[in-house]
Short mmCIF file of C-alpha atoms in Angstrom, two decimals:
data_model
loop_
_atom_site.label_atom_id
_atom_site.label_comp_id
_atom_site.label_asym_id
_atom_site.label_seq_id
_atom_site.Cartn_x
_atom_site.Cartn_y
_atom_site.Cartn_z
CA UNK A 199 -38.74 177.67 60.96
CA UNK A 200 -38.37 175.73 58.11
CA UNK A 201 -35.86 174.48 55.89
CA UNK A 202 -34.71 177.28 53.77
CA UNK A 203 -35.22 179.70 56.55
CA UNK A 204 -32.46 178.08 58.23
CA UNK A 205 -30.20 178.18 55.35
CA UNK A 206 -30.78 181.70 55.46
CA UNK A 207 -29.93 182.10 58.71
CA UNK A 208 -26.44 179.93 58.35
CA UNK A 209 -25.61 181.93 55.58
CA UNK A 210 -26.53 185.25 57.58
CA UNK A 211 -24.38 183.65 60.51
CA UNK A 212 -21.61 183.02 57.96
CA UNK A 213 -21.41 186.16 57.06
CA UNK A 214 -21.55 188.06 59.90
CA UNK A 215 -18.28 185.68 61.35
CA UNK A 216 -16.43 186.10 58.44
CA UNK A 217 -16.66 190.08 58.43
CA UNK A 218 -15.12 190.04 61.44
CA UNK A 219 -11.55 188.00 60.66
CA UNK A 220 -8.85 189.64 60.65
CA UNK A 221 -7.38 189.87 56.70
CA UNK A 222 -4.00 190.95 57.90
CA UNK A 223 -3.86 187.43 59.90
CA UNK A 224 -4.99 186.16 56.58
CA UNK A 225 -2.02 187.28 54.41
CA UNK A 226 0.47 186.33 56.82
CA UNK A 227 -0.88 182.63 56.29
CA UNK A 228 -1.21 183.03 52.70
CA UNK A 229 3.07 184.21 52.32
CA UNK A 230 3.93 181.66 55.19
CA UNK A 231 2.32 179.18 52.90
CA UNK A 232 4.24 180.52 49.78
CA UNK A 233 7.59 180.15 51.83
CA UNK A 234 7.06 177.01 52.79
CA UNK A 235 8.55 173.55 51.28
CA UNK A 236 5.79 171.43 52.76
CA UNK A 237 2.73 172.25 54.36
CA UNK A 238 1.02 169.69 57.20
CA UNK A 239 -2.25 170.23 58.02
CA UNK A 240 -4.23 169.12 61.23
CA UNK A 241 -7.80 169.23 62.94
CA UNK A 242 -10.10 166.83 64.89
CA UNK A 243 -13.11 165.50 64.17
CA UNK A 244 -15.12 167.64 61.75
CA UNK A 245 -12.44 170.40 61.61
CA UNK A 246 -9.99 167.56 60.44
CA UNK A 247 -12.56 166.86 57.23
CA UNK A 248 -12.07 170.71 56.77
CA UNK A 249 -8.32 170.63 56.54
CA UNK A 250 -8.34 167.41 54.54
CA UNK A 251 -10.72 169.48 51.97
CA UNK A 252 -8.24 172.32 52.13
CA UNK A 253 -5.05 169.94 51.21
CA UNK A 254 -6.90 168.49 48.38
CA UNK A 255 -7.17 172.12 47.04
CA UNK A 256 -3.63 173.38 48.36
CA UNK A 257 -2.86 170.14 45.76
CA UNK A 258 -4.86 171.75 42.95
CA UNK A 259 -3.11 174.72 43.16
CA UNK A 260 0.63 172.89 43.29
CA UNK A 261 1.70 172.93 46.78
CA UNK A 262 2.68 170.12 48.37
CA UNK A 263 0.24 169.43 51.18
CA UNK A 264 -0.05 166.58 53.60
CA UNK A 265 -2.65 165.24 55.96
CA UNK A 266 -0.96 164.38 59.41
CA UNK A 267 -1.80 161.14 60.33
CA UNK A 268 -2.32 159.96 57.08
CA UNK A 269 0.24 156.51 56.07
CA UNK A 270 1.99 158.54 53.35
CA UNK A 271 2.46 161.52 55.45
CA UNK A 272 6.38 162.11 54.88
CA UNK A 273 8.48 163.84 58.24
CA UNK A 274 7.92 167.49 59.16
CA UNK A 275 11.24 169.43 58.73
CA UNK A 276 12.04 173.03 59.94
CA UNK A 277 11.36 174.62 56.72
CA UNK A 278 7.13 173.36 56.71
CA UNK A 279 4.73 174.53 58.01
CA UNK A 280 1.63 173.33 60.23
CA UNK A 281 -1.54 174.47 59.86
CA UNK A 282 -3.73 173.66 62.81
CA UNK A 283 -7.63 173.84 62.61
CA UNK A 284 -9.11 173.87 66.14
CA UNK A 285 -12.41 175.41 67.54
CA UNK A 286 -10.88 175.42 70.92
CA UNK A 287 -7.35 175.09 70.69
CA UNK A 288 -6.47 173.09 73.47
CA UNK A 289 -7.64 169.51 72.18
CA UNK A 290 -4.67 167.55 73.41
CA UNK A 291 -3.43 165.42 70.42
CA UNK A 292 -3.64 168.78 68.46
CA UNK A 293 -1.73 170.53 71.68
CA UNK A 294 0.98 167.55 71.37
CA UNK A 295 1.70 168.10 67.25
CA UNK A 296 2.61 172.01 67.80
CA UNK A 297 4.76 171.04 70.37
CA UNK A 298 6.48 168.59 68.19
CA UNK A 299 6.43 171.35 65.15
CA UNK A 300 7.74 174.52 67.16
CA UNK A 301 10.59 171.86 68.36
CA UNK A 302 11.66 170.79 65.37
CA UNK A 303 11.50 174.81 63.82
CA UNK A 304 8.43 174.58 61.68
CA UNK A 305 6.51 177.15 61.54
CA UNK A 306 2.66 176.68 62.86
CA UNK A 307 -0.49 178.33 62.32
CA UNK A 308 -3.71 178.04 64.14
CA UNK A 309 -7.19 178.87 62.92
CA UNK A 310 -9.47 179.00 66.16
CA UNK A 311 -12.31 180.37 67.94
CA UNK A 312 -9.67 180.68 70.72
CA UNK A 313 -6.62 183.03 70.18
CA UNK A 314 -5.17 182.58 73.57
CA UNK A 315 -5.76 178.70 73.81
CA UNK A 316 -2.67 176.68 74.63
CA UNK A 317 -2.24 175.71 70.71
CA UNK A 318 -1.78 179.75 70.31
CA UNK A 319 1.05 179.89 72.45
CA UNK A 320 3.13 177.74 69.87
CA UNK A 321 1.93 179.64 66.51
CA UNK A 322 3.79 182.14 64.92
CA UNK A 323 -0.12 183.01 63.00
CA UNK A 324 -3.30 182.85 64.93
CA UNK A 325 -6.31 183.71 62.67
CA UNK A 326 -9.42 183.80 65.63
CA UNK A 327 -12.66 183.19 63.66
CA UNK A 328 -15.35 184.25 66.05
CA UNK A 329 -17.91 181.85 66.23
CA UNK A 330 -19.36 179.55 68.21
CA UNK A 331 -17.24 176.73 69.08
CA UNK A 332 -18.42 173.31 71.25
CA UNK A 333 -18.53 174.90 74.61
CA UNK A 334 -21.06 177.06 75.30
CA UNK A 335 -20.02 180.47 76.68
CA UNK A 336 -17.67 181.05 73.61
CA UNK A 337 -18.04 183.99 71.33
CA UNK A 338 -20.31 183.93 68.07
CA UNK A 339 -23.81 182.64 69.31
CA UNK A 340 -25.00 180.21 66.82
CA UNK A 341 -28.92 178.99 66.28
CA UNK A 342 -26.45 175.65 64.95
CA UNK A 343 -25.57 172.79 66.98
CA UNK A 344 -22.28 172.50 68.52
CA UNK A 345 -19.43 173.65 66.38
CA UNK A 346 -21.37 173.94 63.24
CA UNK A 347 -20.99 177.50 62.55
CA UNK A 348 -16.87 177.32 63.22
CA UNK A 349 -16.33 174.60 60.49
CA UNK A 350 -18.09 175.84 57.92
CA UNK A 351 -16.42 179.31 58.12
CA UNK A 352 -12.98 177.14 58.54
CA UNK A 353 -14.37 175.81 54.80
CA UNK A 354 -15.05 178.88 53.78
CA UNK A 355 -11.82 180.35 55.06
CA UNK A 356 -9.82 177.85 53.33
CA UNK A 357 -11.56 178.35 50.31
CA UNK A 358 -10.45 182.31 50.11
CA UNK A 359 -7.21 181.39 51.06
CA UNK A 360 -6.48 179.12 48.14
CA UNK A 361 -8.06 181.88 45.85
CA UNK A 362 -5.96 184.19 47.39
CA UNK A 363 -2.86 181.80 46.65
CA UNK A 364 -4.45 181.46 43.14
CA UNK A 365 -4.51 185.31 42.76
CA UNK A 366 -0.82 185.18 43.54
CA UNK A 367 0.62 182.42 41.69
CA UNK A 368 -2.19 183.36 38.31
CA UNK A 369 -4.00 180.91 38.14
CA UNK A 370 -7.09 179.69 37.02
CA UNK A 371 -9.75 177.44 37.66
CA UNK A 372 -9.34 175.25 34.65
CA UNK A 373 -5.30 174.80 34.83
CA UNK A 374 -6.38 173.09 37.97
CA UNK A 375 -8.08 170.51 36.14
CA UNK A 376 -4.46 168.79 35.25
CA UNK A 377 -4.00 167.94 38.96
CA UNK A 378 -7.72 166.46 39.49
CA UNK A 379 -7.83 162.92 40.02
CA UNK A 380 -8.66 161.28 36.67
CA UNK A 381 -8.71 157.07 37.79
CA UNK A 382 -12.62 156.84 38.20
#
């Protein structure tokens, strides 16, 4: 196959995951975003670049997002909120931060390919996207490597839910502008 034949086929692979998310998952993260004062996002590896892309937008748009484990990442309180981005839902550092959230009363949601991992069992929202994560044997058989096809409809799905939050709040693509980073 060549190169544009496997675009196709990621898109077609794309599409066919995100047809089968659950919206009503979707709009509970999109008003428990909207209620909350903060919002902390989290992911390993690849997943993590996904949620720092997401931030950046949340940003755009006028929330007040943070990056855990970033240096000017201020304290998570009981009125934020945690959004987790993990294939499997179980990596460990990941496992340890919803601990810390659900103690401290913030509220947590998970994105996943695994809606009854051990992350789950903390969130208040679990949105399963079913693809392909890591491990093989996992739902959403992918022609990509690894967990290709899971972070890229993460991306995607982070991407409708800040035009969903756009929708919402009325805005537009070029009000954003005033927020974009302007020192280069």
């Amino acid at each position: 196959m060549q190169t544009i034949a496997y675009t196709k086929e990621i898109l077609a692979e794309l599409s066919r995951t995100i047809e089968r998310m659950d919206d009503d998952e979707a709009e509970n993260l999109v008003d428990g975003m909207q209620r909350a004062n903060k919002i902390f996002v989290a992911g390993s590896g690849r997943s993590g670049l996904m949620a720092k892309a997401f931030a950046m937008r949340m940003m755009h748009i006028g929330l007040d997002p943070y990056v855990v484990g970033e240096t000017i990442t201020p304290n998570l309180e009981s009125n934020d909120m945690l959004i987790i981005g993990s294939g499997s839902g179980e990596t460990k550092s990941l496992l340890s931060m919803a601990e810390k959230a659900k103690s401290i009363g913030a509220s947590i949601a998970l994105v996943t390919t695994n809606p009854t991992s051990a992350i789950a069992r903390f969130a208040a929202i679990t949105i399963e996207v079913p693809a392909q994560a890591k491990a093989e044997g996992t739902s959403g058989k992918s022609i990509q490597p690894m967990g290709s096809l899971y972070e890229q409809s993460l991306l995607l799905f982070y991407d409708s839910i800040i035009l969903r939050l756009m929708e919402k709040k009325e805005l537009h693509s070029d009000t954003m502008y005033g927020r974009h980073a302007n020192l280069e």
